PDB file of C-alpha atoms in Angstrom:
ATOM      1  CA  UNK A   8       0.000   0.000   0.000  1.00 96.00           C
ATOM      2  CA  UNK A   9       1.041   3.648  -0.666  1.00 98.00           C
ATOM      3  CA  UNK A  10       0.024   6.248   1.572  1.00 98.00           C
ATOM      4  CA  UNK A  11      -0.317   9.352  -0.003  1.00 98.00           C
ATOM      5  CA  UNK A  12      -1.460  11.886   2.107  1.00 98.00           C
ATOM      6  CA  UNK A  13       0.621  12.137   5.453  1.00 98.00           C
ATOM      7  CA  UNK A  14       1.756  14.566   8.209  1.00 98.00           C
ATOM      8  CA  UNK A  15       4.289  12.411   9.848  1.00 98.00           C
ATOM      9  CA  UNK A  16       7.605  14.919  10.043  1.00 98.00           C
ATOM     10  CA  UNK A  17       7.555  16.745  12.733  1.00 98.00           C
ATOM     11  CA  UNK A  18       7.089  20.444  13.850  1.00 97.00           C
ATOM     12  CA  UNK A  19       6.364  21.748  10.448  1.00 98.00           C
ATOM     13  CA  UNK A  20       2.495  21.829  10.950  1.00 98.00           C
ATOM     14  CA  UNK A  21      -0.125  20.639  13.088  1.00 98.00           C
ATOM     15  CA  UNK A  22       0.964  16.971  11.916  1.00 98.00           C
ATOM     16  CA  UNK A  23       3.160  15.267  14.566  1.00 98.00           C
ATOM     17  CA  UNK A  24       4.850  17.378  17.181  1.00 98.00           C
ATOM     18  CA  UNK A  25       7.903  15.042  17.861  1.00 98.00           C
ATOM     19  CA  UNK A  26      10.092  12.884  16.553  1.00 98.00           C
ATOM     20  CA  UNK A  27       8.935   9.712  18.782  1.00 98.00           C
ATOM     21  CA  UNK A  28       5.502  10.557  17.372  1.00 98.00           C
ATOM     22  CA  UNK A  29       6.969  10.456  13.793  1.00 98.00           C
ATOM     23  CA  UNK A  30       7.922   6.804  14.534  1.00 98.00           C
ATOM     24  CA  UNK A  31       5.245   5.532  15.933  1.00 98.00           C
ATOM     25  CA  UNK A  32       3.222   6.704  13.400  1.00 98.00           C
ATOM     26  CA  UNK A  33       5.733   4.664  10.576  1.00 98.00           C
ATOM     27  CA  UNK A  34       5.977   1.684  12.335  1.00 98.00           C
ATOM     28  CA  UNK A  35       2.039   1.607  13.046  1.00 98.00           C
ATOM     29  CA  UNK A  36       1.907   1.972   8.873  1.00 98.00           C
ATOM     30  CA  UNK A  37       4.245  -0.947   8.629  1.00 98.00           C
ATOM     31  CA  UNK A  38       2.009  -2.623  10.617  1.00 98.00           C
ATOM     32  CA  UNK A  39      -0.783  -2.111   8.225  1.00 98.00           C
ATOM     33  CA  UNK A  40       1.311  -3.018   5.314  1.00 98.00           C
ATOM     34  CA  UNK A  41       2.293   0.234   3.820  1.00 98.00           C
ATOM     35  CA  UNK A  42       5.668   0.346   2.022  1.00 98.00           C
ATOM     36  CA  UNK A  43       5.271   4.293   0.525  1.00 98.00           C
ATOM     37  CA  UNK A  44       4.876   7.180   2.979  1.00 98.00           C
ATOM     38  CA  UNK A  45       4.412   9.940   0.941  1.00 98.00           C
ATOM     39  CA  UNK A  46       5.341  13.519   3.682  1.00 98.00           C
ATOM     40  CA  UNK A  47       2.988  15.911   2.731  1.00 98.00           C
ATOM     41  CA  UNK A  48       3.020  18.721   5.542  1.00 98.00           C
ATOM     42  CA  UNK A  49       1.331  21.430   4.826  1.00 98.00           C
ATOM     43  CA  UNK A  50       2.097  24.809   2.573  1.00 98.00           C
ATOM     44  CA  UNK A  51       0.900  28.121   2.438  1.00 97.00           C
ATOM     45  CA  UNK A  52       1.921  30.754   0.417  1.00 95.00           C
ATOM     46  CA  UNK A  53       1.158  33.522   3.426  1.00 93.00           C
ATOM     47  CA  UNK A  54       3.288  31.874   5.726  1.00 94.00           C
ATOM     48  CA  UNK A  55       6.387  31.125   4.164  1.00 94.00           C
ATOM     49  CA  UNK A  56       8.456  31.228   1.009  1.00 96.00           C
ATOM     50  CA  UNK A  57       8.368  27.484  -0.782  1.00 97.00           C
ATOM     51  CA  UNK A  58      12.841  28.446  -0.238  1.00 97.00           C
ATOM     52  CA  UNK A  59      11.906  28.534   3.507  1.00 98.00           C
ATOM     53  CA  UNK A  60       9.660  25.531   3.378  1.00 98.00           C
ATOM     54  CA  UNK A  61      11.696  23.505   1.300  1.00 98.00           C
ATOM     55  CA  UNK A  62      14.801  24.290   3.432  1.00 98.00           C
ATOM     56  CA  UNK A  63      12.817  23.293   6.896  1.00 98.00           C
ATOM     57  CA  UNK A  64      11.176  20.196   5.152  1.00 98.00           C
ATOM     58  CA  UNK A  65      14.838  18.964   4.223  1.00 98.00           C
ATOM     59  CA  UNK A  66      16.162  19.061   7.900  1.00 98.00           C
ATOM     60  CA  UNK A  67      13.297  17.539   9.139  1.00 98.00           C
ATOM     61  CA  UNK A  68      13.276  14.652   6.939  1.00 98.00           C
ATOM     62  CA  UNK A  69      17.325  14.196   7.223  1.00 98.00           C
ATOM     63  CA  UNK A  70      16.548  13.983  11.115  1.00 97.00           C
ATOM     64  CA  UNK A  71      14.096  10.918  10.526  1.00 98.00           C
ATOM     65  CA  UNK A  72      15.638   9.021   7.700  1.00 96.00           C
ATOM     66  CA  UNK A  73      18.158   7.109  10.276  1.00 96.00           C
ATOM     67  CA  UNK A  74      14.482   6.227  12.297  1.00 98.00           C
ATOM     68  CA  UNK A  75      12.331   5.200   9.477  1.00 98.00           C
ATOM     69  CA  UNK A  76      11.229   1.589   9.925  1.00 98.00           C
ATOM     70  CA  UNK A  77      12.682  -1.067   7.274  1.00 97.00           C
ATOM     71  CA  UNK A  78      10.691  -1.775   4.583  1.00 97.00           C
ATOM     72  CA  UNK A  79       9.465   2.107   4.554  1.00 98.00           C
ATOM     73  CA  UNK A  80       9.997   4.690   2.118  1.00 98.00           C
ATOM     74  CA  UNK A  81       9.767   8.129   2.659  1.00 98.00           C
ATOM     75  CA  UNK A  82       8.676  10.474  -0.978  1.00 98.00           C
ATOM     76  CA  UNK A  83       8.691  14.351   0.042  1.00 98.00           C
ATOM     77  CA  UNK A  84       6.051  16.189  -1.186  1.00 98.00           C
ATOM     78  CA  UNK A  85       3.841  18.833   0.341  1.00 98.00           C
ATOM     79  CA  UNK A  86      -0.009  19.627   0.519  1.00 98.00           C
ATOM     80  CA  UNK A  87      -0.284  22.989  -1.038  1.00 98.00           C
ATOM     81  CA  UNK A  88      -3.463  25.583  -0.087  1.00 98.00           C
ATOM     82  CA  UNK A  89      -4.898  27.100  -3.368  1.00 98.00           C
ATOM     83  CA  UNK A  90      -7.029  29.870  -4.010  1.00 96.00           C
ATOM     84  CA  UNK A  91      -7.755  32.892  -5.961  1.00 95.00           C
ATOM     85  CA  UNK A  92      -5.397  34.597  -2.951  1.00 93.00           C
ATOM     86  CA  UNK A  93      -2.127  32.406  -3.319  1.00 93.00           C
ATOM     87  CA  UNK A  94      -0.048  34.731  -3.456  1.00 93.00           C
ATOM     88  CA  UNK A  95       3.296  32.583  -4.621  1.00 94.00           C
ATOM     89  CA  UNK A  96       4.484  32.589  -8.460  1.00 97.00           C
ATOM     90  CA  UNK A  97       3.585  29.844  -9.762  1.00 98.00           C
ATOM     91  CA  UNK A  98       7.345  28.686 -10.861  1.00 97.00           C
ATOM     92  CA  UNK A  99       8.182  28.310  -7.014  1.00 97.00           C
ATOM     93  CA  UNK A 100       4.768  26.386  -6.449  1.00 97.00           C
ATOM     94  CA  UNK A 101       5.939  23.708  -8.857  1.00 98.00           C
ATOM     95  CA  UNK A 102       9.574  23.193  -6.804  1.00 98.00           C
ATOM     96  CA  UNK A 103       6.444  21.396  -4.208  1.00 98.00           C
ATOM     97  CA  UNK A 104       5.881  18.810  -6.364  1.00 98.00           C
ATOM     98  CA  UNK A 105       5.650  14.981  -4.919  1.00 98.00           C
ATOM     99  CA  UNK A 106       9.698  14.138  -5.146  1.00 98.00           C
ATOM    100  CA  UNK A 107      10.904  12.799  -8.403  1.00 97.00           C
ATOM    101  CA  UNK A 108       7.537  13.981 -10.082  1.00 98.00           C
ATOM    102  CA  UNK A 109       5.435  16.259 -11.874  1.00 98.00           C
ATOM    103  CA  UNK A 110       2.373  15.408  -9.128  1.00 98.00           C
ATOM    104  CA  UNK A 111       1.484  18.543  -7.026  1.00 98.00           C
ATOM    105  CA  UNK A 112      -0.925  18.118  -3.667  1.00 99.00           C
ATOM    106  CA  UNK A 113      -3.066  20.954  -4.295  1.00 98.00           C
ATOM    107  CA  UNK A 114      -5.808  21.389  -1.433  1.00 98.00           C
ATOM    108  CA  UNK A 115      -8.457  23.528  -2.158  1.00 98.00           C
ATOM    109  CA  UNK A 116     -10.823  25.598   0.037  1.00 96.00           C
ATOM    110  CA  UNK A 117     -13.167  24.044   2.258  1.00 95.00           C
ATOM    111  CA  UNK A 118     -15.710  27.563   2.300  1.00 90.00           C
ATOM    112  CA  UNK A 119     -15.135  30.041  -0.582  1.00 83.00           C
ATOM    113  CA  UNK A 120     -16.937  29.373  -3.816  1.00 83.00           C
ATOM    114  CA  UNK A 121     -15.648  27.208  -6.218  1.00 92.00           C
ATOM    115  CA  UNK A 122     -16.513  29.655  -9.255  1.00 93.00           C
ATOM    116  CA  UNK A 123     -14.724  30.409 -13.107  1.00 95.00           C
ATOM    117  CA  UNK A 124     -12.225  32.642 -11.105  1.00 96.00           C
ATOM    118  CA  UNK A 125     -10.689  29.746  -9.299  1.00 96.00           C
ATOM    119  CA  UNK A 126     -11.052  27.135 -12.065  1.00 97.00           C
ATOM    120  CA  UNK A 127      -9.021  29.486 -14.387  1.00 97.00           C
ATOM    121  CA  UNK A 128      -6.405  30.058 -11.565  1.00 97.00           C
ATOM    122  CA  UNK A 129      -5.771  26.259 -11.809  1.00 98.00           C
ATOM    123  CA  UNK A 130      -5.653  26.274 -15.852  1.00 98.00           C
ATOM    124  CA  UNK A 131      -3.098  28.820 -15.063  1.00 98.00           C
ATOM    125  CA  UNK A 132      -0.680  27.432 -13.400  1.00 98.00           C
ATOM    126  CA  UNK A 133      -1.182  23.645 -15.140  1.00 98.00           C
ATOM    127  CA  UNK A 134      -0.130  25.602 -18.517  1.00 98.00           C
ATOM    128  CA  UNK A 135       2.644  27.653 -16.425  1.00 98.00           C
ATOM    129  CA  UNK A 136       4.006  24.886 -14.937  1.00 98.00           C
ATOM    130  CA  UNK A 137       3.373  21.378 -17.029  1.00 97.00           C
ATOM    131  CA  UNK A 138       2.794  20.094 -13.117  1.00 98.00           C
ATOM    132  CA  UNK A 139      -0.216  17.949 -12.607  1.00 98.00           C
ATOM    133  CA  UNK A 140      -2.816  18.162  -9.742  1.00 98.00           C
ATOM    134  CA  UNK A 141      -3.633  15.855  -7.345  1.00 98.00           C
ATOM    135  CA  UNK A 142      -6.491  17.266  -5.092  1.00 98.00           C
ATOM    136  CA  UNK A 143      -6.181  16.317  -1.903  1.00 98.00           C
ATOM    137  CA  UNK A 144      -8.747  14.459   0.304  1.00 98.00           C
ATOM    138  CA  UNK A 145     -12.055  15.793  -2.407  1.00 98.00           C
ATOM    139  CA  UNK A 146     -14.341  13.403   0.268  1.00 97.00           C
ATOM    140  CA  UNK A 147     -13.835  16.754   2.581  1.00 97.00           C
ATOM    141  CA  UNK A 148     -15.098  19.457   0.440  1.00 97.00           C
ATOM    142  CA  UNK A 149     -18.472  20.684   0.797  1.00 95.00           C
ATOM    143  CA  UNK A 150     -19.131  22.195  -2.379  1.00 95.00           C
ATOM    144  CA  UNK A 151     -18.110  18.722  -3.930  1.00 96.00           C
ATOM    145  CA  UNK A 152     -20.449  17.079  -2.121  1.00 93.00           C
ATOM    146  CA  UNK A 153     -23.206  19.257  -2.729  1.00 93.00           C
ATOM    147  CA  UNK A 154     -21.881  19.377  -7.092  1.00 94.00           C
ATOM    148  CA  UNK A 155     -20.197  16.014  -8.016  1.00 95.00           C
ATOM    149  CA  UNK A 156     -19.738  17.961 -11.148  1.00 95.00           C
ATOM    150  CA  UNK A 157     -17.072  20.222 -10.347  1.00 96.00           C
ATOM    151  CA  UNK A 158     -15.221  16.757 -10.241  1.00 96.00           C
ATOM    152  CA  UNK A 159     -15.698  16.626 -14.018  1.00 95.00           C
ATOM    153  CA  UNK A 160     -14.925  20.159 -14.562  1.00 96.00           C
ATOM    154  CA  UNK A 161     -11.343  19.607 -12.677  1.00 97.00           C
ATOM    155  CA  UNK A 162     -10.767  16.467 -14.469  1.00 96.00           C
ATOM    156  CA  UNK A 163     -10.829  18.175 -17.571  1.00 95.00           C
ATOM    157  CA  UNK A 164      -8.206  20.128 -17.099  1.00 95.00           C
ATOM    158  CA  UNK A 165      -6.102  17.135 -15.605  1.00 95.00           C
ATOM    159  CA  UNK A 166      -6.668  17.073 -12.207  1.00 97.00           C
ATOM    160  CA  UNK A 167      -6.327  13.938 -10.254  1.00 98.00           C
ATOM    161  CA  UNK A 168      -8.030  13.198  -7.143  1.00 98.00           C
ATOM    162  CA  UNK A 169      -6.809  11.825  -3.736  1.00 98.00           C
ATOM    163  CA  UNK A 170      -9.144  10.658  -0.863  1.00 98.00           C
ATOM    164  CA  UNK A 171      -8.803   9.477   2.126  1.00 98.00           C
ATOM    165  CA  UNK A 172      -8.845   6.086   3.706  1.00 98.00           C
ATOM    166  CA  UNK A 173     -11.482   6.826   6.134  1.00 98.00           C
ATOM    167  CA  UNK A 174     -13.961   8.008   3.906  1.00 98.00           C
ATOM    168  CA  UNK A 175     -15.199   4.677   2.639  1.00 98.00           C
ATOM    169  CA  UNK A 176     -16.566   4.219   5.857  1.00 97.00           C
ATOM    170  CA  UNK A 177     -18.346   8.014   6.764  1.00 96.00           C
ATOM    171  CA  UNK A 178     -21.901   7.689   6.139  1.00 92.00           C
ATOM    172  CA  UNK A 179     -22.768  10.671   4.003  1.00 88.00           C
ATOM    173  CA  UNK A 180     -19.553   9.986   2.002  1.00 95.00           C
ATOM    174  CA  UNK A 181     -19.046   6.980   1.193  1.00 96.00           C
ATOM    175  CA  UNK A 182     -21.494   6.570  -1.432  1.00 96.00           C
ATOM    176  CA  UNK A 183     -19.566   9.320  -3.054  1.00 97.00           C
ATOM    177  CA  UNK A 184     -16.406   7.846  -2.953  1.00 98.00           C
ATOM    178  CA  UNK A 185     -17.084   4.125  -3.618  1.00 97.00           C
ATOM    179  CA  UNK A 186     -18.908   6.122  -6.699  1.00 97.00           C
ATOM    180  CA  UNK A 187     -15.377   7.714  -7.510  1.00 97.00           C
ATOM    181  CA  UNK A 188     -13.973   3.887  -6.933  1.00 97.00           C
ATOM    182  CA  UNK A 189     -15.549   2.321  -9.411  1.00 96.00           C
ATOM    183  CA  UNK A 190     -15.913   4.933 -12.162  1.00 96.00           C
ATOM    184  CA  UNK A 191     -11.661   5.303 -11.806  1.00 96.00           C
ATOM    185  CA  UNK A 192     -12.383   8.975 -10.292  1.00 97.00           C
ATOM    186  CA  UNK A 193      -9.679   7.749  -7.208  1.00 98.00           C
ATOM    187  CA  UNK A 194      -5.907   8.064  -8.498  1.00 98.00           C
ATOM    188  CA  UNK A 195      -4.439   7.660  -4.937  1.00 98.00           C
ATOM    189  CA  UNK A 196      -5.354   6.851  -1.324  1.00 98.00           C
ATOM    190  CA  UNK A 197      -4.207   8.534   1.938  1.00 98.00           C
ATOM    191  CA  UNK A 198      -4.317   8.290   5.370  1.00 98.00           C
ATOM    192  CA  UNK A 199      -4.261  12.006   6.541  1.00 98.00           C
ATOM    193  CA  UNK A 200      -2.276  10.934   9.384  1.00 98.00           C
ATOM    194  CA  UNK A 201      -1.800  13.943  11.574  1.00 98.00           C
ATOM    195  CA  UNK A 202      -1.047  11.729  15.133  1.00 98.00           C
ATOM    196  CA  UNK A 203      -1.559   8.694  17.009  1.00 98.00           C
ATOM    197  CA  UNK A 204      -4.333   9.613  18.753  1.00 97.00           C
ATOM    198  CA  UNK A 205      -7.705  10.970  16.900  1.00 95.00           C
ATOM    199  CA  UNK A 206      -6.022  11.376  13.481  1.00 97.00           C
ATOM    200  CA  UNK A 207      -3.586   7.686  13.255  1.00 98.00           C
ATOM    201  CA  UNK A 208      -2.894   6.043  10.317  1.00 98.00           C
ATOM    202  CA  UNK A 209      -5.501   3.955   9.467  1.00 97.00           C
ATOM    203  CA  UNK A 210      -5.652   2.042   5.585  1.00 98.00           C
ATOM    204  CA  UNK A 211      -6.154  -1.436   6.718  1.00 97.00           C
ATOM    205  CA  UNK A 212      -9.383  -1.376   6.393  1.00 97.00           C
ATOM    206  CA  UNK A 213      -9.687   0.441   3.186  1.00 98.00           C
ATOM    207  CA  UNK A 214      -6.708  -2.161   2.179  1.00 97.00           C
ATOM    208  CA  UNK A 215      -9.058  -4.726   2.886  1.00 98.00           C
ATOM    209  CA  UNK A 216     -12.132  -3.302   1.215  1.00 98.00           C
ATOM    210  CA  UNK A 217     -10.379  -3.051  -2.193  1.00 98.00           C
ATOM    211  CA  UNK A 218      -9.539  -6.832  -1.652  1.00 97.00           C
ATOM    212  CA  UNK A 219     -13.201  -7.322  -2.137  1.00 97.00           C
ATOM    213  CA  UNK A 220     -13.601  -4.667  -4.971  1.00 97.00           C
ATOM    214  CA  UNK A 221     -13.620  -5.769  -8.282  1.00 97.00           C
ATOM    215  CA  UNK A 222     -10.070  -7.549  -9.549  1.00 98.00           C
ATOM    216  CA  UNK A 223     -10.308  -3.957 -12.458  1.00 97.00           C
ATOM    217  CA  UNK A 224     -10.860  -1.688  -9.825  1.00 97.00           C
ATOM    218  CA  UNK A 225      -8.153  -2.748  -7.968  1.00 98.00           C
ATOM    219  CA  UNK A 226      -5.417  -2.817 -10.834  1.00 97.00           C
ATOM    220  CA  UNK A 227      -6.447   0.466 -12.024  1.00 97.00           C
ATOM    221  CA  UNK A 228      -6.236   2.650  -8.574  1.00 98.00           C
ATOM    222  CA  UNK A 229      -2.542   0.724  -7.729  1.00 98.00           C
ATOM    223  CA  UNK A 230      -1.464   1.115 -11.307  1.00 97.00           C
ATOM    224  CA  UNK A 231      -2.355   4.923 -11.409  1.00 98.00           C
ATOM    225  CA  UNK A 232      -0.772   5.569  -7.926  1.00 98.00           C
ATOM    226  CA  UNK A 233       2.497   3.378  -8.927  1.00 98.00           C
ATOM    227  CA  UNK A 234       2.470   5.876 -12.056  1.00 98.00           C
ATOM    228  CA  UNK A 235       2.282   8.657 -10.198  1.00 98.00           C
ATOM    229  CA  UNK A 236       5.214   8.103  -8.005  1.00 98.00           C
ATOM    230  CA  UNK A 237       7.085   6.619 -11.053  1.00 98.00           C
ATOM    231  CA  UNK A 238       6.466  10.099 -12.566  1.00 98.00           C
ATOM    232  CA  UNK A 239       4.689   8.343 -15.752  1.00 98.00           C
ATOM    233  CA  UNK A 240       1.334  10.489 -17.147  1.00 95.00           C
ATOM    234  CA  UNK A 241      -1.948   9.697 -15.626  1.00 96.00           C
ATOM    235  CA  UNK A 242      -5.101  10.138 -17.738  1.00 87.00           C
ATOM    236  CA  UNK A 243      -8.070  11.376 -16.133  1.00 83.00           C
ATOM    237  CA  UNK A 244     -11.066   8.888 -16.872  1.00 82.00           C
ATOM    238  CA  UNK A 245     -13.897   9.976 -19.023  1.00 81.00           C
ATOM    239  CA  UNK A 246     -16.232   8.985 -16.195  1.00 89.00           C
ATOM    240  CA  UNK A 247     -18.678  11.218 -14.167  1.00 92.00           C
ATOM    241  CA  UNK A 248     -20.377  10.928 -10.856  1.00 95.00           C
ATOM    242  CA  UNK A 249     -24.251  12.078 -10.593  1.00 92.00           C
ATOM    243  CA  UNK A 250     -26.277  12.919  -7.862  1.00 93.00           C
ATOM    244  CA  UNK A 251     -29.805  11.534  -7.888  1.00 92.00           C
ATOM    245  CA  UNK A 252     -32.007  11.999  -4.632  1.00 87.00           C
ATOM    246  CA  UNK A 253     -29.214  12.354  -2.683  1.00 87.00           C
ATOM    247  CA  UNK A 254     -26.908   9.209  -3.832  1.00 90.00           C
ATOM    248  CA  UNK A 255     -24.281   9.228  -6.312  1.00 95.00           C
ATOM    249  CA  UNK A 256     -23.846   6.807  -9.126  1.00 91.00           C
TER     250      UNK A 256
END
């Protein structure tokens, strides 16, 4: 399993707050038979310049490689807040990019309006930048939830979509994202492991749902994250999710 959505380095966000957390959380993913942690703390353009994150991110992640559990890798990457008010050029956004790749984490807001201004923000800095999106956790956003079909409108311009593990199993979401599943809307799977207490890692169980899925849906979402890590194009599917009274299909 590959997780891609993680807050394991420490003191960098509101992920984990100490090295001995850090560790813990790694060995508990071992335990649930990851093999790819991919670090994505979190990014915003107000706060720091990507130099200044980049240069923190490093240190932190040189003081945990010695700790990382065998049979654990570690990809640096970072989970990067967009809006119409990100404020960094978008040349320094793409140095953000999952490590070795052409795969940004963008997350988008959870309250302001997803209208033409921040859709063409996106286009933007896709054509600026030849980097690809991968939404993080779309299970979270409201205004998806309420529109399945600003999925399709992101697709079309490339996006990708993360979501994460614990999803599957929300009531009120799940229907969308087992939707997502089995149309090939889901390029990658994360825990949005922030700690070891309310936020752990926890993909075993999603691990053992897509056991049960069908033997295509599970090919597709591990070949499309393998791609992505191996830095190899990932076509959006031609698929859509609708809403009907409430469920999604």
């Amino acid at each position: 399993m590959i997780d891609f959505h993680s807050h394991v380095l420490a003191n960098i966000d509101d992920g984990a707050k100490n090295l001995e957390t850090s560790i813990k959380m790694l060995e508990e993913s071992k335990r649930q038979g990851v093999k790819t942690v991919v670090c994505t703390p979190h990014y915003y353009s107000q706060r720091r310049s990507p130099e200044q994150f980049l240069q923190k991110r490093a240190a932190i992640a040189s003081s945990l490689l010695s700790h990382v559990p065998e049979g654990i890798e570690l990809r640096l990457g970072a989970e990067v807040y967009f809006t119409t008010d990100t404020i960094t050029a978008f040349d320094e956004l793409a140095l953000l990019c999952i490590e070795g790749t052409r795969y940004i984490m963008l997350e988008l807001p959870f309250t302001a309006k997803y209208d033409e201004k921040l859709f063409k923000k996106i286009e933007e800095f896709i054509t600026e930048t030849d980097c690809i999106p991968l939404i993080a956790h779309v299970d979270r956003y409201p205004a998806v939830y309420r529109k399945p079909a600003i999925l399709t409108r992101l697709a079309a311009m490339g996006c990708l979509f993360q979501v994460n593990a614990e999803a599957f199993f929300v009531k009120g979401v799940q229907n969308l994202v087992l939707a997502m599943l089995k149309k090939g809307m889901v390029h990658a799977v994360g825990t949005d492991m922030h700690n070891m207490e309310n936020r752990a890692p926890n993909i075993q169980a999603f691990a053992k749902l897509l056991d049960e899925m069908p033997t295509e849906v599970q090919e597709r979402l591990r070949k499309t994250e393998t791609d992505i890590l191996e830095n190899r194009r990932v076509e959006p599917t031609g698929q859509t999710v609708k809403k009907v009274f409430g469920k999604f299909f």
